[in-house]
Coordinates of N, CA and C in Angstrom, one line a residue:
X1 N -9.3 -26.9 24.5 CA -8.9 -25.4 25.0 C -8.5 -24.9 23.5
X2 N -8.7 -23.6 23.5 CA -8.4 -22.9 22.0 C -7.1 -22.3 22.4
X3 N -6.3 -22.0 21.3 CA -5.2 -21.1 22.0 C -5.4 -19.8 21.5
X4 N -5.2 -18.7 22.2 CA -5.4 -16.8 22.0 C -4.1 -16.7 21.5
X5 N -4.2 -16.1 20.0 CA -3.2 -15.8 19.6 C -2.9 -13.6 20.1
X6 N -1.8 -13.2 19.9 CA -1.8 -11.8 20.1 C -1.1 -11.4 18.7
X7 N -1.5 -10.5 18.0 CA -1.1 -9.9 16.6 C 0.1 -9.0 16.9
X8 N 0.2 -8.5 18.3 CA 1.5 -8.1 18.6 C 2.8 -8.8 18.6
X9 N 2.6 -9.9 19.0 CA 3.7 -10.9 19.1 C 3.0 -12.8 19.1
X10 N 3.1 -12.5 17.6 CA 2.2 -13.6 17.2 C 3.6 -14.8 17.1
X11 N 3.2 -15.7 17.7 CA 3.9 -17.0 16.8 C 3.4 -17.8 15.2
X12 N 4.2 -17.1 14.8 CA 3.1 -17.5 13.1 C 3.3 -19.0 13.0
X13 N 3.7 -19.6 13.5 CA 4.2 -21.4 13.3 C 3.0 -21.8 13.7
X14 N 2.8 -21.9 15.1 CA 1.8 -22.2 15.7 C 0.6 -21.3 15.5
X15 N 0.0 -20.1 14.7 CA -1.3 -19.8 14.1 C -1.1 -20.1 12.7
X16 N 0.0 -20.5 12.1 CA -0.9 -21.5 10.5 C -1.2 -22.6 10.8
X17 N 0.3 -23.4 11.9 CA -0.8 -25.0 11.9 C -1.6 -25.0 12.8
X18 N -2.4 -24.0 13.2 CA -3.8 -24.4 13.6 C -4.8 -23.9 12.9
X19 N -4.5 -23.2 11.7 CA -5.3 -22.5 10.6 C -6.0 -21.4 11.5
X20 N -5.7 -20.5 12.5 CA -6.1 -19.6 13.1 C -6.6 -18.9 12.3
X21 N -7.3 -17.8 12.9 CA -8.0 -16.1 12.4 C -8.2 -15.4 13.5
X22 N -7.3 -14.4 13.3 CA -7.5 -12.9 13.6 C -8.1 -11.8 13.2
X23 N -8.9 -11.2 13.8 CA -9.2 -10.2 13.0 C -9.5 -9.1 14.1
X24 N -9.4 -7.6 13.9 CA -9.5 -6.6 14.5 C -10.2 -5.2 13.9
X25 N -10.6 -4.5 14.5 CA -11.7 -3.7 14.2 C -10.6 -1.9 15.2
X26 N -9.8 -1.3 14.4 CA -8.7 -1.1 15.1 C -8.7 0.7 14.9
X27 N -8.3 1.5 15.7 CA -8.6 3.5 15.2 C -7.4 3.5 14.6
X28 N -7.4 4.4 13.3 CA -6.1 4.4 12.7 C -5.0 4.9 13.5
X29 N -5.6 5.7 14.5 CA -4.4 6.1 15.4 C -3.3 5.5 16.1
X30 N -3.9 4.2 16.1 CA -2.5 3.1 16.8 C -1.5 2.7 15.4
X31 N -2.0 3.0 14.3 CA -0.6 3.4 13.3 C 0.2 4.6 13.4
X32 N 0.8 4.9 14.2 CA 1.6 6.0 14.1 C 2.7 6.1 12.8
X33 N 2.8 5.1 11.9 CA 3.9 5.9 10.7 C 2.4 6.3 9.7
X34 N 1.3 5.5 9.9 CA 0.6 6.2 8.7 C -0.2 7.2 9.4
X35 N -0.5 7.3 10.8 CA -1.2 8.6 11.0 C -0.2 9.9 10.6
X36 N 0.5 9.7 10.7 CA 1.9 11.0 10.2 C 1.4 11.7 9.1
X37 N 1.2 10.2 7.8 CA 0.5 11.0 6.4 C -0.5 11.4 6.1
X38 N -1.6 11.0 7.2 CA -2.9 11.5 7.5 C -2.8 13.1 7.0
X39 N -4.1 13.4 6.9 CA -4.3 14.6 6.6 C -6.1 15.0 7.1
X40 N -6.2 15.7 8.4 CA -7.4 15.7 9.1 C -7.8 14.3 9.7
X41 N -6.9 14.0 10.6 CA -7.2 12.8 11.1 C -7.8 12.7 12.3
X42 N -9.3 11.9 12.4 CA -9.4 11.9 14.1 C -10.0 10.7 14.2
X43 N -10.3 10.4 15.9 CA -10.3 8.9 16.3 C -11.5 8.2 15.4
X44 N -12.7 8.4 14.8 CA -13.7 7.6 14.1 C -13.1 7.0 13.5
X45 N -11.6 7.3 12.4 CA -11.3 6.8 11.6 C -10.9 5.2 11.9
X46 N -11.3 4.1 11.5 CA -10.8 2.5 11.7 C -10.1 2.0 10.8
X47 N -9.5 1.0 10.8 CA -8.5 0.3 10.3 C -8.9 -1.4 10.5
X48 N -10.5 -2.2 9.2 CA -10.7 -3.4 9.4 C -9.2 -4.5 9.1
X49 N -9.1 -5.4 9.8 CA -8.4 -6.3 8.6 C -8.6 -7.7 9.8
X50 N -8.1 -9.0 9.0 CA -8.3 -10.4 9.2 C -7.5 -10.9 8.6
X51 N -7.4 -11.6 9.1 CA -6.0 -12.6 8.7 C -6.0 -14.3 9.1
X52 N -5.2 -15.0 8.0 CA -6.5 -16.0 8.9 C -5.0 -16.9 8.0
X53 N -4.7 -17.9 8.9 CA -3.0 -19.1 9.2 C -3.7 -20.3 7.9
X54 N -2.5 -20.4 7.1 CA -3.0 -21.8 6.3 C -1.8 -22.7 6.1
X55 N -1.4 -24.1 6.4 CA -1.2 -25.4 6.1 C -1.4 -26.1 4.4
X56 N 0.0 -25.9 3.6 CA -0.7 -26.3 2.6 C 0.4 -27.3 2.3
X57 N -0.2 -28.3 1.9 CA 0.7 -29.4 1.8 C 1.3 -29.7 0.5
X58 N 2.0 -30.3 0.5 CA 2.9 -30.4 -1.2 C 3.0 -31.4 -1.5
X59 N 2.5 -31.8 -2.5 CA 2.0 -33.1 -3.2 C 3.1 -34.1 -2.9
X60 N 2.8 -35.6 -2.4 CA 3.8 -36.6 -2.2 C 3.6 -36.5 -0.7
X61 N 2.9 -35.7 0.2 CA 3.1 -35.7 1.3 C 3.6 -35.3 2.4
X62 N 5.3 -35.1 1.4 CA 6.8 -34.9 2.4 C 6.8 -33.9 3.1
X63 N 5.7 -32.4 3.2 CA 6.0 -31.2 3.7 C 5.2 -30.3 3.0
X64 N 4.9 -29.0 3.5 CA 4.3 -28.3 2.9 C 5.0 -27.0 3.6
X65 N 4.1 -25.8 3.0 CA 4.6 -24.3 3.0 C 3.3 -23.7 4.1
X66 N 3.5 -22.9 5.2 CA 3.1 -21.8 5.6 C 2.4 -20.5 4.6
X67 N 1.3 -20.3 5.2 CA 1.1 -19.3 4.4 C -0.1 -18.6 5.4
X68 N 0.0 -17.3 5.5 CA -1.1 -16.5 5.7 C -2.0 -15.5 4.8
X69 N -3.1 -15.8 4.9 CA -3.6 -13.8 3.8 C -4.4 -13.2 5.1
X70 N -3.9 -11.8 4.4 CA -4.4 -10.8 5.2 C -5.0 -10.0 4.3
X71 N -6.2 -9.6 4.9 CA -6.9 -8.3 4.4 C -7.5 -7.5 5.1
X72 N -6.8 -6.1 4.5 CA -7.2 -5.1 5.7 C -8.3 -4.1 4.7
X73 N -8.6 -3.2 5.5 CA -10.0 -1.9 4.8 C -9.7 -0.8 5.5
X74 N -9.7 -0.1 5.0 CA -9.3 1.7 6.0 C -10.2 2.5 4.7
X75 N -10.6 3.6 6.1 CA -10.5 4.9 4.7 C -10.0 5.6 5.2
X76 N -9.2 6.9 4.7 CA -7.5 7.4 5.0 C -7.6 8.6 4.6
X77 N -7.3 10.3 5.1 CA -8.0 11.3 4.8 C -6.5 11.7 4.3
X78 N -6.7 11.9 3.0 CA -5.2 13.1 2.4 C -5.9 14.4 1.9
X79 N -5.1 15.0 1.3 CA -5.7 16.2 0.1 C -5.8 15.3 -1.3
X80 N -7.3 16.0 -1.9 CA -7.1 15.5 -3.2 C -6.4 17.0 -4.1
X81 N -5.1 16.5 -4.8 CA -4.4 17.4 -5.5 C -4.7 18.4 -6.7
X82 N -6.2 17.6 -7.1 CA -6.5 18.5 -7.6 C -7.5 19.9 -7.8
X83 N -8.5 19.2 -6.1 CA -9.3 20.7 -5.8 C -8.5 20.9 -4.3
X84 N -7.7 20.4 -4.2 CA -6.7 20.6 -2.7 C -7.9 20.8 -1.6
X85 N -8.6 20.0 -1.7 CA -10.0 19.8 -0.3 C -9.4 18.5 0.2
X86 N -10.3 18.1 1.2 CA -9.6 17.2 2.4 C -10.8 15.9 1.4
X87 N -10.3 14.4 1.5 CA -10.7 13.7 0.6 C -10.2 12.6 1.4
X88 N -11.2 11.3 1.4 CA -11.1 10.3 2.3 C -10.8 9.3 1.4
X89 N -9.5 8.2 1.2 CA -9.3 7.7 -0.4 C -9.2 6.2 0.8
X90 N -10.1 5.4 0.0 CA -10.4 3.9 0.0 C -9.3 3.5 0.2
X91 N -8.6 2.4 0.9 CA -7.3 1.9 0.9 C -7.8 0.6 1.2
X92 N -7.8 -0.5 0.5 CA -7.7 -2.1 0.5 C -6.5 -3.0 0.2
X93 N -6.2 -4.4 1.3 CA -5.6 -4.7 0.8 C -5.8 -6.8 1.3
X94 N -5.6 -7.2 0.0 CA -6.1 -8.7 -0.2 C -4.5 -9.1 -0.3
X95 N -3.9 -9.9 0.4 CA -2.9 -10.9 0.0 C -2.7 -11.6 0.6
X96 N -1.5 -12.3 0.0 CA -1.4 -13.8 0.7 C 0.6 -13.7 1.1
X97 N 0.6 -14.3 2.1 CA 2.2 -14.2 2.1 C 2.3 -15.7 2.5
X98 N 3.8 -16.1 2.5 CA 5.1 -17.4 2.6 C 5.4 -16.9 3.6
X99 N 5.7 -18.0 4.9 CA 6.6 -18.4 5.6 C 7.5 -18.9 5.4
X100 N 8.8 -18.1 5.8 CA 10.2 -19.0 5.9 C 11.0 -19.4 6.7
X101 N 11.7 -20.0 6.6 CA 12.9 -20.2 8.1 C 13.4 -18.9 8.8
X102 N 13.8 -17.9 8.1 CA 14.6 -16.6 8.2 C 14.3 -15.4 7.3
X103 N 15.3 -14.9 7.4 CA 15.3 -13.3 6.6 C 16.4 -13.9 5.6
X104 N 17.5 -14.5 5.7 CA 18.4 -14.7 4.9 C 17.6 -15.5 3.8
X105 N 16.7 -16.7 4.0 CA 16.1 -17.3 2.7 C 15.1 -16.9 2.0
X106 N 14.5 -15.7 3.1 CA 13.4 -14.8 2.1 C 14.6 -13.9 1.1
X107 N 15.2 -13.6 1.7 CA 16.1 -12.9 0.7 C 17.0 -13.6 -0.4
X108 N 17.0 -15.1 -0.2 CA 17.6 -16.0 -1.5 C 16.9 -15.6 -2.4
X109 N 15.5 -16.1 -1.6 CA 14.6 -16.7 -2.3 C 13.7 -15.6 -3.6
X110 N 13.5 -14.1 -3.1 CA 12.8 -13.0 -3.3 C 12.6 -13.1 -4.8
X111 N 13.6 -13.2 -5.5 CA 14.0 -13.0 -6.9 C 13.2 -14.1 -7.8
X112 N 13.5 -15.4 -6.7 CA 13.0 -16.4 -7.6 C 11.6 -16.6 -7.4
X113 N 10.8 -16.3 -6.7 CA 9.7 -16.4 -6.4 C 8.2 -15.4 -6.6
X114 N 7.4 -15.6 -6.9 CA 6.3 -14.5 -6.7 C 5.9 -14.5 -5.8
X115 N 5.9 -14.9 -5.1 CA 4.6 -14.7 -3.6 C 5.9 -14.0 -2.4
X116 N 4.3 -13.3 -2.0 CA 5.3 -12.4 -0.9 C 5.9 -13.2 0.2
X117 N 7.0 -13.3 0.5 CA 7.6 -13.8 1.6 C 8.0 -13.2 2.9
X118 N 7.7 -14.0 4.0 CA 7.8 -13.1 5.4 C 8.7 -14.0 5.9
X119 N 9.6 -13.9 7.2 CA 10.3 -14.1 7.9 C 9.4 -15.0 8.8
X120 N 10.0 -16.6 9.1 CA 8.8 -16.9 9.9 C 9.7 -16.5 11.6
X121 N 8.6 -16.2 12.6 CA 8.9 -15.8 14.3 C 8.5 -16.3 14.6
X122 N 8.5 -16.0 15.9 CA 7.6 -16.3 17.1 C 6.7 -15.2 17.9
X123 N 7.8 -14.3 17.5 CA 7.0 -12.8 18.3 C 7.0 -12.1 16.9
X124 N 6.1 -12.9 16.0 CA 5.4 -11.7 14.3 C 4.9 -10.6 15.2
X125 N 5.4 -9.4 14.3 CA 4.0 -8.1 14.7 C 3.6 -8.4 13.5
X126 N 2.1 -8.8 13.3 CA 0.9 -8.3 12.8 C 0.4 -6.8 11.9
X127 N 0.6 -6.0 13.2 CA 0.0 -4.7 13.2 C 1.2 -4.2 12.3
X128 N 2.2 -4.2 13.0 CA 3.3 -4.0 12.1 C 3.2 -3.8 11.0
X129 N 3.1 -5.4 10.5 CA 2.3 -5.8 8.4 C 1.7 -5.1 8.0
X130 N 0.6 -5.0 8.9 CA -0.7 -4.3 8.3 C -0.3 -2.8 8.2
X131 N 0.5 -2.3 8.4 CA 1.1 -0.9 8.6 C 1.9 0.0 7.4
X132 N 2.6 -1.5 7.4 CA 3.4 -1.2 6.1 C 2.6 -1.5 4.7
X133 N 1.5 -2.5 5.0 CA 0.8 -3.0 3.9 C -0.1 -2.0 3.3
X134 N -0.7 -1.0 4.2 CA -1.7 0.1 4.1 C -0.4 1.6 3.4
X135 N 0.5 1.8 3.9 CA 1.7 2.7 3.6 C 1.9 2.8 2.4
X136 N 1.9 1.1 2.0 CA 2.5 0.6 0.6 C 1.0 1.0 -0.8
X137 N 0.0 1.2 0.1 CA -0.9 1.3 -0.3 C -1.9 2.7 -0.6
X138 N -1.1 3.7 -0.4 CA -1.4 5.3 -0.2 C -1.3 5.5 -1.5
X139 N -2.2 6.2 -2.5 CA -1.7 6.9 -3.8 C -0.8 7.5 -3.5
X140 N 0.1 7.9 -4.9 CA 0.7 9.1 -4.8 C 0.0 9.9 -5.1
X141 N -0.9 10.3 -5.8 CA -1.6 11.4 -6.3 C -3.2 11.3 -5.4
X142 N -3.0 11.5 -4.7 CA -5.1 11.7 -3.9 C -5.6 12.6 -4.7
X143 N -7.0 12.6 -5.0 CA -7.5 12.7 -5.9 C -9.2 12.4 -5.7
X144 N -10.2 13.0 -5.5 CA -11.5 12.8 -5.9 C -11.6 12.1 -7.6
X145 N -12.7 10.8 -7.1 CA -12.8 10.8 -8.6 C -14.0 11.7 -9.2
X146 N -14.5 12.3 -8.4 CA -15.1 13.7 -9.0 C -15.0 15.0 -7.9
X147 N -14.6 16.3 -8.4 CA -14.4 17.1 -6.9 C -15.5 17.6 -6.6
X148 N -16.4 18.3 -5.7 CA -17.1 18.2 -4.9 C -17.6 19.7 -5.7
X149 N -16.0 20.7 -6.3 CA -16.5 22.3 -6.4 C -15.6 22.0 -7.6
X150 N -15.9 23.1 -8.7 CA -15.4 23.2 -9.9 C -14.2 23.7 -9.8
X151 N -13.2 22.5 -10.5 CA -11.5 23.2 -10.5 C -11.3 23.9 -11.7
X152 N -10.6 25.4 -11.8 CA -10.6 26.1 -12.8 C -8.4 25.8 -12.7
X153 N -8.8 25.7 -14.4 CA -7.5 24.6 -15.3 C -6.8 26.2 -15.8
X154 N -7.0 27.6 -15.0 CA -6.3 28.4 -15.3 C -5.3 29.0 -14.4
X155 N -3.9 29.7 -15.0 CA -3.3 29.8 -14.4 C -3.2 31.3 -13.9
X156 N -2.9 31.3 -12.7 CA -3.1 32.9 -11.6 C -1.7 33.5 -11.4
X157 N -0.8 32.8 -11.8 CA 0.7 33.2 -12.1 C 1.0 34.3 -12.5
X158 N 0.8 35.6 -12.4 CA 1.3 37.0 -13.1 C 2.5 37.2 -13.9
X159 N 3.6 36.2 -13.2 CA 5.0 36.5 -13.4 C 5.3 35.2 -14.0
X160 N 4.6 33.9 -14.5 CA 4.7 33.1 -15.2 C 4.3 33.1 -16.5
X161 N 3.1 34.0 -16.4 CA 2.6 33.9 -17.7 C 3.3 35.4 -18.7
X162 N 4.1 36.2 -17.8 CA 4.8 37.4 -18.3 C 6.5 36.9 -18.9
X163 N 6.7 35.9 -17.8 CA 7.8 35.5 -19.0 C 7.5 34.1 -20.4
X164 N 6.3 33.7 -20.0 CA 6.0 33.3 -21.2 C 5.7 34.0 -22.2
X165 N 4.7 34.6 -22.0 CA 4.9 36.1 -23.3 C 5.9 36.3 -24.0
X166 N 6.8 36.7 -23.4 CA 8.1 37.6 -23.7 C 8.8 36.4 -24.2
X167 N 9.3 35.1 -24.1 CA 9.8 34.1 -24.8 C 9.0 33.5 -26.2
X168 N 10.1 33.8 -27.3 CA 9.4 33.3 -28.3 C 9.3 32.0 -28.3
X169 N 8.6 31.1 -29.2 CA 8.7 29.9 -29.1 C 9.5 29.1 -30.4
X170 N 10.7 28.5 -29.4 CA 11.6 27.4 -29.8 C 11.2 27.3 -31.2
X171 N 10.4 26.8 -31.6 CA 10.2 25.9 -32.8 C 9.6 27.2 -34.3
X172 N 10.3 28.6 -33.8 CA 9.1 29.2 -34.6 C 10.3 29.8 -35.7
X173 N 11.5 28.9 -35.8 CA 12.7 29.2 -36.7 C 12.1 28.3 -38.0
X174 N 11.4 27.2 -37.6 CA 11.1 26.2 -38.6 C 10.6 26.8 -38.9
X175 N 9.7 27.1 -38.9 CA 8.0 27.7 -39.5 C 8.9 28.6 -41.1
X176 N 10.0 29.1 -41.1 CA 10.7 29.6 -41.9 C 11.6 28.9 -43.0
X177 N 11.7 27.5 -42.4 CA 12.0 27.0 -43.5 C 11.1 26.1 -44.7
X178 N 12.0 25.9 -45.7 CA 10.9 25.6 -46.8 C 11.5 24.1 -46.8
X179 N 10.9 22.8 -47.3 CA 11.3 21.7 -47.6 C 11.2 21.3 -48.6
X180 N 12.2 21.2 -49.9 CA 11.9 21.2 -50.8 C 12.2 19.4 -51.5
X181 N 12.0 19.5 -52.8 CA 12.4 17.8 -53.3 C 13.4 18.4 -54.2
X182 N 14.2 17.5 -54.1 CA 15.3 17.5 -55.1 C 15.7 16.4 -56.3
X183 N 16.2 17.2 -57.3 CA 15.8 17.3 -58.8 C 16.9 16.0 -58.9
X184 N 17.4 15.2 -58.3 CA 18.7 14.2 -58.8 C 18.2 12.9 -59.6

């Protein structure tokens, strides 16, 4: 009999030791914090994910480490900061995580190791991890590779143009200085 694993309440140790695999195709609406960042959200947007548990034996055979590989892809609706039009930003996550005994161990090892550490739990929320990783993958400045409409780079603020026209260039005084050689 194969054990069924629930991604919302995952027994991480059993998942890893079984070398199990979970995958899903969720609506983006399922991830509430992520949905709050979206512009133009609709139910057809999907988050496709897969997680695989892996036990890595240590040299000498006296123990090992529990790992999970997570892959996530999604298209996320945002506003292009160049043309201010809608843009679906592709998001991808492809990361390995190592499980450790508890939060204190994860915190103590965090500065010493390069891998991402997670506290071992019998009720690990995989969907929460997926959402966290997608939030971190969001671009700070979303934009099209090439905007569908030409973007005008001229200023249209008359007050700004008037203010800059009235102010003299702060380096204009340097133009009147003459640099000469000393005759010493």
